[in-house]
PDB file of C-alpha atoms in Angstrom:
ATOM      1  CA  MET A  92     134.173  98.752  83.442  1.00  0.00           C
ATOM      2  CA  PRO A  93     134.200  98.478  87.147  1.00  0.00           C
ATOM      3  CA  PHE A  94     131.735 100.220  89.198  1.00  0.00           C
ATOM      4  CA  SER A  95     132.899 103.122  91.082  1.00  0.00           C
ATOM      5  CA  ARG A  96     132.284 103.335  95.042  1.00  0.00           C
ATOM      6  CA  ILE A  97     129.376 105.809  94.227  1.00  0.00           C
ATOM      7  CA  GLY A  98     127.742 103.752  91.924  1.00  0.00           C
ATOM      8  CA  LEU A  99     128.301 100.519  94.036  1.00  0.00           C
ATOM      9  CA  VAL A 100     126.496 102.205  97.071  1.00  0.00           C
ATOM     10  CA  LEU A 101     123.637 103.498  94.892  1.00  0.00           C
ATOM     11  CA  LEU A 102     123.228  99.882  93.211  1.00  0.00           C
ATOM     12  CA  VAL A 103     123.061  98.146  96.536  1.00  0.00           C
ATOM     13  CA  PHE A 104     120.954 100.669  98.062  1.00  0.00           C
ATOM     14  CA  THR A 105     118.511 100.622  95.118  1.00  0.00           C
ATOM     15  CA  LEU A 106     117.790  96.579  94.898  1.00  0.00           C
ATOM     16  CA  PRO A 107     115.248  95.102  96.239  1.00  0.00           C
ATOM     17  CA  ALA A 108     115.883  92.254  98.898  1.00  0.00           C
ATOM     18  CA  PHE A 109     115.498  89.052  97.164  1.00  0.00           C
ATOM     19  CA  GLY A 110     112.204  87.852  96.934  1.00  0.00           C
ATOM     20  CA  GLN A 111     110.815  90.911  97.854  1.00  0.00           C
ATOM     21  CA  ASP A 112     108.357  93.063  95.831  1.00  0.00           C
ATOM     22  CA  PRO A 113     110.455  96.273  94.954  1.00  0.00           C
ATOM     23  CA  LEU A 114     107.647  98.917  95.641  1.00  0.00           C
ATOM     24  CA  PRO A 115     105.954  99.018  99.108  1.00  0.00           C
ATOM     25  CA  PRO A 116     102.116  98.467  99.424  1.00  0.00           C
ATOM     26  CA  LEU A 117      99.961 101.227  97.689  1.00  0.00           C
ATOM     27  CA  PRO A 118      98.241 103.497 100.837  1.00  0.00           C
ATOM     28  CA  GLU A 119      94.800 103.124 101.824  1.00  0.00           C
ATOM     29  CA  VAL A 120      92.127 105.659 100.363  1.00  0.00           C
ATOM     30  CA  THR A 121      89.747 106.775 103.256  1.00  0.00           C
ATOM     31  CA  ASP A 122      88.399 110.006 101.809  1.00  0.00           C
ATOM     32  CA  VAL A 123      85.984 108.353  99.451  1.00  0.00           C
ATOM     33  CA  ASP A 124      82.830 106.011  99.989  1.00  0.00           C
ATOM     34  CA  HIS A 125      83.902 102.930  97.846  1.00  0.00           C
ATOM     35  CA  ALA A 126      80.925 100.737  98.931  1.00  0.00           C
ATOM     36  CA  ALA A 127      78.494 103.227  97.597  1.00  0.00           C
ATOM     37  CA  LEU A 128      80.693 103.720  94.317  1.00  0.00           C
ATOM     38  CA  ILE A 129      80.779  99.865  93.830  1.00  0.00           C
ATOM     39  CA  GLU A 130      76.987  99.547  94.654  1.00  0.00           C
ATOM     40  CA  ALA A 131      76.090 102.461  91.980  1.00  0.00           C
ATOM     41  CA  TRP A 132      77.459 100.368  89.042  1.00  0.00           C
ATOM     42  CA  ASP A 133      74.968 100.169  86.316  1.00  0.00           C
ATOM     43  CA  ASP A 134      75.075 100.394  82.472  1.00  0.00           C
ATOM     44  CA  ALA A 135      75.813 104.125  82.612  1.00  0.00           C
ATOM     45  CA  ALA A 136      78.968 103.561  84.617  1.00  0.00           C
ATOM     46  CA  PHE A 137      80.136 100.705  82.239  1.00  0.00           C
ATOM     47  CA  GLU A 138      79.606 103.178  79.267  1.00  0.00           C
ATOM     48  CA  ARG A 139      81.169 106.259  81.278  1.00  0.00           C
ATOM     49  CA  GLY A 140      84.489 103.728  81.906  1.00  0.00           C
ATOM     50  CA  LYS A 141      84.400 102.418  78.622  1.00  0.00           C
ATOM     51  CA  GLN A 142      85.083 105.898  77.128  1.00  0.00           C
ATOM     52  CA  LEU A 143      87.342 106.954  79.847  1.00  0.00           C
ATOM     53  CA  TYR A 144      89.642 103.746  79.025  1.00  0.00           C
ATOM     54  CA  ASN A 145      89.210 104.093  75.268  1.00  0.00           C
ATOM     55  CA  THR A 146      90.377 107.726  75.570  1.00  0.00           C
ATOM     56  CA  VAL A 147      93.204 107.263  77.961  1.00  0.00           C
ATOM     57  CA  CYS A 148      94.067 103.756  79.097  1.00  0.00           C
ATOM     58  CA  PHE A 149      94.018 102.104  75.693  1.00  0.00           C
ATOM     59  CA  ALA A 150      97.261 103.759  74.785  1.00  0.00           C
ATOM     60  CA  CYS A 151      98.984 101.487  77.446  1.00  0.00           C
ATOM     61  CA  HIS A 152      96.857  98.626  77.617  1.00  0.00           C
ATOM     62  CA  GLY A 153      95.548  98.327  74.395  1.00  0.00           C
ATOM     63  CA  ILE A 154      92.002  98.654  72.863  1.00  0.00           C
ATOM     64  CA  ASP A 155      91.034  94.907  73.103  1.00  0.00           C
ATOM     65  CA  GLY A 156      92.766  94.213  76.771  1.00  0.00           C
ATOM     66  CA  LYS A 157      94.857  91.511  74.872  1.00  0.00           C
ATOM     67  CA  LYS A 158      97.767  93.311  73.146  1.00  0.00           C
ATOM     68  CA  VAL A 159      99.609  96.076  75.366  1.00  0.00           C
ATOM     69  CA  THR A 160     101.432  99.049  73.388  1.00  0.00           C
ATOM     70  CA  VAL A 161     103.789  99.664  76.144  1.00  0.00           C
ATOM     71  CA  GLU A 162     106.025  97.093  77.694  1.00  0.00           C
ATOM     72  CA  GLY A 163     105.233  96.250  81.512  1.00  0.00           C
ATOM     73  CA  ALA A 164     101.753  97.421  80.817  1.00  0.00           C
ATOM     74  CA  ARG A 165      98.807  94.733  81.698  1.00  0.00           C
ATOM     75  CA  ALA A 166      97.004  93.365  79.083  1.00  0.00           C
ATOM     76  CA  PHE A 167      93.794  92.857  81.086  1.00  0.00           C
ATOM     77  CA  ALA A 168      92.112  90.272  79.174  1.00  0.00           C
ATOM     78  CA  VAL A 169      95.242  87.663  79.431  1.00  0.00           C
ATOM     79  CA  ASP A 170      97.794  88.663  82.015  1.00  0.00           C
ATOM     80  CA  PRO A 171      97.597  88.239  86.178  1.00  0.00           C
ATOM     81  CA  LEU A 172      97.011  91.292  87.918  1.00  0.00           C
ATOM     82  CA  SER A 173      99.986  91.922  90.195  1.00  0.00           C
ATOM     83  CA  ARG A 174      98.556  94.200  92.458  1.00  0.00           C
ATOM     84  CA  GLY A 175      95.214  92.584  93.423  1.00  0.00           C
ATOM     85  CA  THR A 176      92.308  91.619  91.572  1.00  0.00           C
ATOM     86  CA  ASP A 177      89.407  93.026  93.773  1.00  0.00           C
ATOM     87  CA  PRO A 178      87.652  96.617  92.620  1.00  0.00           C
ATOM     88  CA  TYR A 179      89.357  98.304  95.530  1.00  0.00           C
ATOM     89  CA  SER A 180      92.720  97.136  94.743  1.00  0.00           C
ATOM     90  CA  LEU A 181      92.341  98.093  91.083  1.00  0.00           C
ATOM     91  CA  PHE A 182      91.160 101.572  92.251  1.00  0.00           C
ATOM     92  CA  LYS A 183      94.682 102.011  93.985  1.00  0.00           C
ATOM     93  CA  VAL A 184      96.445 101.179  90.757  1.00  0.00           C
ATOM     94  CA  ILE A 185      94.596 103.686  88.882  1.00  0.00           C
ATOM     95  CA  THR A 186      94.676 106.443  91.614  1.00  0.00           C
ATOM     96  CA  PHE A 187      98.476 105.771  92.864  1.00  0.00           C
ATOM     97  CA  GLY A 188     100.049 104.257  89.834  1.00  0.00           C
ATOM     98  CA  TYR A 189     102.322 101.133  89.838  1.00  0.00           C
ATOM     99  CA  SER A 190     105.665 100.629  88.306  1.00  0.00           C
ATOM    100  CA  THR A 191     105.644 102.420  84.681  1.00  0.00           C
ATOM    101  CA  MET A 192     101.885 103.263  84.972  1.00  0.00           C
ATOM    102  CA  PRO A 193     101.669 106.869  86.283  1.00  0.00           C
ATOM    103  CA  GLN A 194      99.056 107.624  88.751  1.00  0.00           C
ATOM    104  CA  GLN A 195      95.423 109.001  87.537  1.00  0.00           C
ATOM    105  CA  GLN A 196      94.163 111.271  90.197  1.00  0.00           C
ATOM    106  CA  TRP A 197      92.996 113.871  87.602  1.00  0.00           C
ATOM    107  CA  MET A 198      90.058 111.546  87.625  1.00  0.00           C
ATOM    108  CA  LYS A 199      87.416 111.978  90.152  1.00  0.00           C
ATOM    109  CA  PRO A 200      87.056 108.808  92.013  1.00  0.00           C
ATOM    110  CA  ALA A 201      83.671 107.854  90.797  1.00  0.00           C
ATOM    111  CA  GLN A 202      85.341 108.033  87.056  1.00  0.00           C
ATOM    112  CA  ARG A 203      88.423 105.970  88.467  1.00  0.00           C
ATOM    113  CA  TYR A 204      85.627 103.518  89.548  1.00  0.00           C
ATOM    114  CA  ASP A 205      83.806 103.372  86.155  1.00  0.00           C
ATOM    115  CA  VAL A 206      87.091 102.284  84.676  1.00  0.00           C
ATOM    116  CA  VAL A 207      87.721  99.630  86.960  1.00  0.00           C
ATOM    117  CA  HIS A 208      83.683  98.196  86.390  1.00  0.00           C
ATOM    118  CA  TYR A 209      84.678  98.685  82.580  1.00  0.00           C
ATOM    119  CA  ILE A 210      87.795  96.659  82.770  1.00  0.00           C
ATOM    120  CA  ARG A 211      86.123  94.037  85.202  1.00  0.00           C
ATOM    121  CA  GLU A 212      83.358  93.247  82.984  1.00  0.00           C
ATOM    122  CA  ALA A 213      84.829  93.627  79.487  1.00  0.00           C
ATOM    123  CA  PHE A 214      87.942  91.979  79.937  1.00  0.00           C
ATOM    124  CA  LEU A 215      88.184  89.943  83.168  1.00  0.00           C
ATOM    125  CA  LYS A 216      84.665  88.508  83.754  1.00  0.00           C
ATOM    126  CA  SER A 217      84.797  86.552  80.545  1.00  0.00           C
ATOM    127  CA  SER A 218      88.127  86.453  78.914  1.00  0.00           C
ATOM    128  CA  ASN A 219      90.655  86.191  82.582  1.00  0.00           C
ATOM    129  CA  PRO A 220      87.824  84.803  85.116  1.00  0.00           C
ATOM    130  CA  SER A 221      90.744  84.077  87.593  1.00  0.00           C
ATOM    131  CA  GLN A 222      91.206  87.709  87.856  1.00  0.00           C
ATOM    132  CA  TYR A 223      87.782  88.748  88.385  1.00  0.00           C
ATOM    133  CA  VAL A 224      86.689  88.919  92.079  1.00  0.00           C
ATOM    134  CA  ALA A 225      82.653  88.757  92.795  1.00  0.00           C
ATOM    135  CA  VAL A 226      81.322  91.710  94.740  1.00  0.00           C
ATOM    136  CA  ASP A 227      79.029  90.870  97.376  1.00  0.00           C
ATOM    137  CA  GLY A 228      77.725  92.321 100.882  1.00  0.00           C
ATOM    138  CA  ALA A 229      80.367  91.070 102.783  1.00  0.00           C
ATOM    139  CA  TYR A 230      83.170  92.501 100.253  1.00  0.00           C
ATOM    140  CA  LEU A 231      81.304  95.782 100.176  1.00  0.00           C
ATOM    141  CA  LYS A 232      81.665  95.705 104.217  1.00  0.00           C
ATOM    142  CA  SER A 233      85.395  94.992 103.949  1.00  0.00           C
ATOM    143  CA  LEU A 234      86.115  98.358 102.199  1.00  0.00           C
ATOM    144  CA  PRO A 235      87.631 101.307 104.281  1.00  0.00           C
ATOM    145  CA  LYS A 236      85.032 103.481 105.391  1.00  0.00           C
ATOM    146  CA  PRO A 237      84.811 107.098 104.391  1.00  0.00           C
ATOM    147  CA  ASP A 238      86.854 109.586 106.906  1.00  0.00           C
ATOM    148  CA  ALA A 239      83.843 111.216 108.905  1.00  0.00           C
ATOM    149  CA  PRO A 240      84.249 114.932 109.442  1.00  0.00           C
ATOM    150  CA  GLU A 241      85.393 116.228 112.812  1.00  0.00           C
ATOM    151  CA  PRO A 242      82.757 116.920 115.139  1.00  0.00           C
ATOM    152  CA  GLY A 243      81.345 120.849 114.898  1.00  0.00           C
ATOM    153  CA  ALA A 244      83.791 121.179 111.870  1.00  0.00           C
ATOM    154  CA  LYS A 245      82.953 124.446 110.162  1.00  0.00           C
ATOM    155  CA  PRO A 246      84.045 126.423 106.847  1.00  0.00           C
ATOM    156  CA  GLU A 247      87.068 128.414 107.320  1.00  0.00           C
ATOM    157  CA  PRO A 248      86.108 132.197 107.904  1.00  0.00           C
ATOM    158  CA  GLY A 249      85.350 134.039 104.754  1.00  0.00           C
ATOM    159  CA  SER A 250      84.962 131.197 102.545  1.00  0.00           C
ATOM    160  CA  LYS A 251      81.379 129.583 101.298  1.00  0.00           C
ATOM    161  CA  GLU A 252      80.212 126.433 100.485  1.00  0.00           C
ATOM    162  CA  THR A 253      78.779 126.219  97.068  1.00  0.00           C
ATOM    163  CA  ALA A 254      78.927 123.788  94.126  1.00  0.00           C
ATOM    164  CA  PHE A 255      82.396 124.593  93.535  1.00  0.00           C
ATOM    165  CA  GLY A 256      83.658 124.155  96.914  1.00  0.00           C
ATOM    166  CA  PRO A 257      85.177 126.498  99.679  1.00  0.00           C
ATOM    167  CA  VAL A 258      88.421 126.823  97.893  1.00  0.00           C
ATOM    168  CA  LEU A 259      87.321 128.292  94.687  1.00  0.00           C
ATOM    169  CA  CYS A 260      85.447 130.821  96.699  1.00  0.00           C
ATOM    170  CA  THR A 261      88.294 131.792  98.874  1.00  0.00           C
ATOM    171  CA  ASN A 262      90.411 132.101  95.608  1.00  0.00           C
ATOM    172  CA  LEU A 263      88.131 134.085  93.764  1.00  0.00           C
ATOM    173  CA  GLY A 264      87.882 136.936  96.750  1.00  0.00           C
ATOM    174  CA  LYS A 265      84.848 138.848  97.171  1.00  0.00           C
ATOM    175  CA  ASP A 266      84.713 140.465  93.607  1.00  0.00           C
ATOM    176  CA  TYR A 267      83.259 137.393  92.196  1.00  0.00           C
ATOM    177  CA  GLY A 268      80.665 136.470  95.095  1.00  0.00           C
ATOM    178  CA  ALA A 269      77.424 137.518  92.869  1.00  0.00           C
ATOM    179  CA  VAL A 270      78.831 134.715  90.294  1.00  0.00           C
ATOM    180  CA  LEU A 271      78.818 131.751  92.775  1.00  0.00           C
ATOM    181  CA  ASN A 272      75.419 132.384  94.312  1.00  0.00           C
TER     182      ASN A 272
END
């Protein structure tokens, strides 16, 4: 069956150029202190990452890191990683997704880095060492720095800084002020 004109136009404009990555580079994340989160990795971070991986990530990437359950997912213990192998690159893939992997922005940045820590230590370091990037002072210095607040920036009028942040206070209004203090 021949292509219709519209189908041919769609095909031409959706095909990536030969030899080019079909997806654009992932954006930078500058609202997170990446170095501090990576420097904080310890056994507790590994266990938190393991729990998240075994609750969410295993459904596609497999529990043992060797056999995936979804076509196109990476088996971390054996497959090459196509969007970078350093912790920040893995963080960006978890944050924004890639190809068939959905973004995981529901996780806090520290949780995403806990998952990265688990993947690196449980699968890459021993089973797939060519994909393991050592973290040293030079690497940590190369990471994006967190955005600094504008000098003299103040919370919006009527908002209140609490453990829940100014948005919740603003949304609840004045009726619930005593609850948040």
